Short mmCIF file of C-alpha atoms and ligand atoms in Angstrom, two decimals:
data_model
loop_
_atom_site.label_atom_id
_atom_site.label_comp_id
_atom_site.label_asym_id
_atom_site.label_seq_id
_atom_site.Cartn_x
_atom_site.Cartn_y
_atom_site.Cartn_z
CA MET A 17 -37.70 121.14 7.10
CA LYS A 18 -39.28 120.40 10.51
CA TYR A 19 -37.43 117.07 10.84
CA LYS A 20 -33.91 116.07 9.86
CA ALA A 21 -34.37 112.33 10.30
CA ILE A 22 -37.01 109.59 10.29
CA ILE A 23 -36.70 106.58 12.60
CA PHE A 24 -38.74 103.61 11.39
CA ASP A 25 -40.04 100.71 13.36
CA LEU A 26 -39.53 97.57 11.27
CA ASP A 27 -42.10 94.80 11.92
CA GLY A 28 -45.53 96.07 10.87
CA VAL A 29 -44.24 99.33 9.37
CA LEU A 30 -41.71 98.50 6.65
CA VAL A 31 -42.16 94.71 6.48
CA HIS A 32 -45.18 92.61 7.37
CA THR A 33 -43.28 90.15 9.50
CA ASP A 34 -46.01 90.72 12.11
CA LYS A 35 -47.97 87.93 10.36
CA TYR A 36 -44.99 85.58 10.84
CA HIS A 37 -44.77 86.48 14.56
CA TYR A 38 -48.45 85.57 14.80
CA GLN A 39 -48.05 82.24 13.00
CA ALA A 40 -45.00 81.26 15.07
CA TRP A 41 -46.63 82.17 18.41
CA LYS A 42 -49.82 80.37 17.33
CA VAL A 43 -47.90 77.05 17.12
CA ILE A 44 -46.62 77.54 20.69
CA ALA A 45 -50.00 78.66 22.06
CA ASP A 46 -51.89 75.78 20.38
CA LYS A 47 -49.41 73.25 21.77
CA ALA A 48 -49.94 74.63 25.30
CA LYS A 49 -53.73 74.82 24.67
CA ILE A 50 -53.79 78.58 25.26
CA PRO A 51 -56.35 80.69 23.35
CA PHE A 52 -54.52 83.00 20.96
CA ASP A 53 -55.96 85.21 18.24
CA GLU A 54 -55.20 88.42 16.32
CA THR A 55 -56.47 90.56 19.22
CA VAL A 56 -53.97 89.03 21.64
CA ASN A 57 -51.33 89.25 18.89
CA ASN A 58 -51.85 93.02 18.67
CA ARG A 59 -50.73 93.25 22.31
CA LEU A 60 -47.36 91.73 21.28
CA ARG A 61 -46.49 94.44 18.76
CA GLY A 62 -43.21 96.12 19.60
CA VAL A 63 -42.67 94.26 22.89
CA SER A 64 -39.79 91.82 23.39
CA ARG A 65 -39.92 88.08 22.77
CA MET A 66 -40.04 87.13 26.49
CA GLU A 67 -42.58 89.85 27.31
CA SER A 68 -44.69 88.59 24.39
CA LEU A 69 -44.57 85.09 25.85
CA ASP A 70 -45.62 86.39 29.29
CA ILE A 71 -48.64 88.09 27.69
CA ILE A 72 -49.62 84.84 25.92
CA LEU A 73 -49.13 82.77 29.10
CA SER A 74 -51.33 85.19 31.07
CA TYR A 75 -54.28 83.60 29.17
CA SER A 76 -53.44 80.19 30.70
CA ASP A 77 -54.48 78.83 34.12
CA ARG A 78 -51.19 76.98 34.37
CA ARG A 79 -47.92 78.35 35.71
CA PHE A 80 -44.84 77.79 33.58
CA SER A 81 -41.30 77.40 34.94
CA GLU A 82 -38.44 79.63 33.72
CA ASP A 83 -36.96 76.64 31.85
CA GLU A 84 -40.27 75.93 30.10
CA LYS A 85 -40.55 79.62 29.16
CA ILE A 86 -37.05 79.69 27.71
CA ALA A 87 -37.76 76.52 25.70
CA MET A 88 -41.05 78.00 24.40
CA SER A 89 -39.44 81.30 23.37
CA GLU A 90 -36.60 79.45 21.63
CA GLU A 91 -39.04 77.20 19.80
CA LYS A 92 -41.08 80.23 18.72
CA ASN A 93 -37.96 81.91 17.37
CA GLU A 94 -37.02 78.78 15.40
CA HIS A 95 -40.49 78.74 13.76
CA TYR A 96 -40.22 82.49 13.16
CA LYS A 97 -36.77 82.22 11.57
CA THR A 98 -38.02 79.45 9.28
CA LEU A 99 -40.85 81.76 8.14
CA LEU A 100 -38.40 84.66 7.68
CA LYS A 101 -36.56 82.58 5.07
CA ASN A 102 -39.57 83.30 2.80
CA LEU A 103 -38.73 87.02 2.78
CA LEU A 104 -37.73 88.50 -0.57
CA PRO A 105 -37.02 92.04 -1.78
CA GLN A 106 -40.64 92.02 -3.02
CA SER A 107 -41.83 91.49 0.57
CA VAL A 108 -41.32 95.24 0.98
CA SER A 109 -44.02 96.99 -1.05
CA ALA A 110 -43.02 99.07 -4.08
CA GLU A 111 -44.75 102.00 -2.36
CA THR A 112 -42.51 101.60 0.71
CA VAL A 113 -39.31 101.44 -1.37
CA LYS A 114 -40.44 104.52 -3.34
CA THR A 115 -41.11 106.37 -0.07
CA LEU A 116 -37.70 105.49 1.41
CA ASP A 117 -36.09 106.64 -1.81
CA GLU A 118 -38.02 109.92 -1.84
CA LEU A 119 -37.28 110.67 1.83
CA HIS A 120 -33.61 110.02 1.17
CA THR A 121 -33.70 112.35 -1.84
CA MET A 122 -35.39 115.01 0.33
CA GLY A 123 -32.17 114.98 2.41
CA LEU A 124 -33.58 113.20 5.44
CA ARG A 125 -31.46 110.70 7.32
CA LEU A 126 -33.16 107.39 7.92
CA ALA A 127 -32.80 104.89 10.75
CA ILE A 128 -34.36 101.70 12.11
CA GLY A 129 -35.52 101.41 15.72
CA SER A 130 -36.75 97.85 16.19
CA SER A 131 -37.23 95.64 19.26
CA SER A 132 -36.43 92.60 17.13
CA LYS A 133 -33.22 90.64 17.50
CA ASN A 134 -33.85 89.45 13.93
CA ALA A 135 -33.96 92.96 12.46
CA ASN A 136 -30.63 92.78 10.62
CA TYR A 137 -31.56 89.45 9.02
CA ILE A 138 -34.91 90.93 7.87
CA LEU A 139 -33.17 93.98 6.36
CA GLN A 140 -30.66 91.75 4.63
CA LYS A 141 -33.32 89.39 3.17
CA THR A 142 -35.45 92.29 1.91
CA GLU A 143 -32.40 94.19 0.60
CA ILE A 144 -33.32 97.57 2.11
CA SER A 145 -30.30 98.02 4.47
CA HIS A 146 -28.68 100.60 2.19
CA PHE A 147 -31.40 103.17 2.96
CA PHE A 148 -30.44 103.43 6.64
CA ASP A 149 -27.69 105.45 8.29
CA ALA A 150 -28.29 103.67 11.60
CA VAL A 151 -29.90 100.38 12.61
CA VAL A 152 -30.74 99.83 16.28
CA SER A 153 -32.27 96.41 16.97
CA GLY A 154 -33.22 94.22 19.92
CA LEU A 155 -29.55 93.18 20.10
CA ASP A 156 -28.49 96.74 20.98
CA ILE A 157 -30.85 97.54 23.84
CA THR A 158 -31.43 96.53 27.43
CA LYS A 159 -35.09 97.66 27.62
CA THR A 160 -37.61 97.21 24.82
CA LYS A 161 -40.53 99.48 23.90
CA PRO A 162 -42.32 101.22 25.68
CA SER A 163 -38.87 102.25 26.96
CA PRO A 164 -37.52 105.00 24.66
CA GLU A 165 -34.05 103.39 24.64
CA VAL A 166 -34.21 102.04 21.08
CA PHE A 167 -35.21 105.40 19.59
CA LEU A 168 -32.81 107.43 21.76
CA LYS A 169 -29.99 105.17 20.63
CA ALA A 170 -31.00 105.58 16.97
CA ALA A 171 -31.06 109.39 17.35
CA GLU A 172 -27.69 109.26 19.10
CA ARG A 173 -26.19 107.21 16.26
CA LEU A 174 -27.54 109.76 13.78
CA ASN A 175 -26.12 112.52 15.97
CA MET A 176 -29.55 114.16 16.18
CA ALA A 177 -31.73 115.48 18.98
CA PRO A 178 -35.11 113.70 19.44
CA LYS A 179 -36.99 116.88 18.45
CA ASP A 180 -35.33 116.68 15.01
CA CYS A 181 -36.50 113.10 14.40
CA LEU A 182 -39.91 111.69 13.53
CA VAL A 183 -40.65 108.11 14.64
CA VAL A 184 -42.97 105.91 12.55
CA GLU A 185 -44.73 103.14 14.49
CA ASP A 186 -47.52 100.56 14.25
CA ALA A 187 -47.53 99.58 17.94
CA HIS A 188 -48.98 101.32 20.99
CA ALA A 189 -45.83 100.32 22.93
CA GLY A 190 -43.75 101.97 20.19
CA VAL A 191 -45.76 105.19 20.24
CA GLU A 192 -45.38 105.35 24.03
CA ALA A 193 -41.63 104.80 23.60
CA ALA A 194 -41.37 107.61 21.07
CA VAL A 195 -43.32 110.08 23.20
CA ALA A 196 -41.33 109.13 26.33
CA GLY A 197 -38.14 109.91 24.41
CA GLY A 198 -39.36 113.34 23.30
CA PHE A 199 -40.03 112.36 19.66
CA ASP A 200 -42.99 113.25 17.45
CA CYS A 201 -44.59 110.10 16.11
CA ALA A 202 -46.56 109.03 13.03
CA GLY A 203 -48.89 106.15 13.85
CA MET A 204 -50.20 103.58 11.38
CA GLY A 205 -51.99 100.23 11.60
CA ASP A 206 -52.77 99.33 15.19
CA ALA A 207 -51.27 102.65 16.40
CA TYR A 208 -53.30 104.82 13.97
CA SER A 209 -55.91 105.66 16.56
CA SER A 210 -53.50 106.26 19.46
CA ASP A 211 -54.15 109.58 21.24
CA LEU A 212 -50.39 110.05 21.51
CA VAL A 213 -49.52 110.21 17.81
CA THR A 214 -48.61 113.49 16.13
CA TYR A 215 -49.74 112.29 12.67
CA GLN A 216 -52.14 109.52 11.66
CA ILE A 217 -51.08 107.79 8.46
CA ASN A 218 -52.77 104.99 6.52
CA ASN A 219 -49.50 103.93 4.92
CA ILE A 220 -45.95 105.22 4.84
CA SER A 221 -46.32 106.89 1.42
CA GLU A 222 -48.36 109.61 3.19
CA LEU A 223 -45.19 110.68 5.02
CA CYS A 224 -43.75 112.54 2.02
CA SER A 225 -46.81 114.73 1.53
CA ILE A 226 -47.07 115.45 5.27
CA LEU A 227 -43.40 116.46 5.47
CA LYS A 228 -43.65 118.70 2.41
CA LEU A 229 -46.56 120.60 3.98
CA LEU A 230 -44.74 121.31 7.26
P1 LIG B 878 -37.72 89.04 17.99
P2 LIG B 878 -40.55 95.95 15.97
C1 LIG B 878 -40.83 93.70 17.41
O1 LIG B 878 -40.33 94.36 16.28
C2 LIG B 878 -42.16 93.02 17.09
O2 LIG B 878 -43.15 93.98 16.80
C3 LIG B 878 -42.60 92.20 18.28
O3 LIG B 878 -43.81 91.53 17.98
C4 LIG B 878 -41.51 91.19 18.64
O4 LIG B 878 -41.87 90.45 19.79
C5 LIG B 878 -40.19 91.95 18.91
O5 LIG B 878 -39.84 92.71 17.76
C6 LIG B 878 -39.05 91.00 19.21
O6 LIG B 878 -38.77 90.26 18.05
O7 LIG B 878 -38.37 87.86 18.64
O8 LIG B 878 -37.48 88.85 16.51
O9 LIG B 878 -36.47 89.51 18.72
O10 LIG B 878 -42.01 96.12 15.71
O11 LIG B 878 -40.04 96.71 17.18
O12 LIG B 878 -39.70 96.18 14.72
MG1 LIG B 879 -43.81 97.24 14.84
#
């Protein structure tokens, strides 16, 4: 087999918490009268909470103090965590669970490489933690995507070299992170059309057939 492990991004790949990020940021942006739509939201994929806020604030004429920024990011996270309470095992598609199961049966080791500090809570609510041999989240890293740190740490915890791991991402920042770390990358969603991806996939169930052909 070409790869020994698969490192999954979480938000936007395994779970559609990206819609909750959008809703939570929208409350903050509306309050500050800053234009915010799905196009701006796509720029926030994979980047950290504070970097996301800086991107949103760049659409405002006003300057915000550090204290205001901290308060806004905390308020966003409170809204986001309230929305995350809605997560259920069924929030992960049956197709995704089937794919994780099949990859596991194929002998691949699976890991999470997420910028989110809420990743463990999301895995717990959706009851998919047991599939993963390593979980690296926003709590474990000093630099978020596009830095390769999150994926390098996941590979290290799996005891694998980057060339033996395939990263699956929905964010341009995540694809850049994977490539910078020396990983091949499957891109879906917003990252499908990235020039940097090794494989373009419409959904994660395509991974099994791609891997079997290699
Ligand atoms: P939090 P991923 C990322 O998760 C999200 O894509 C990004 O939109 C978010 O800002 C980041 O996590 C931080 O999330 O505020 O929960 O710490 O796509 O890398 O799994
Ligand atoms: Mg993502």
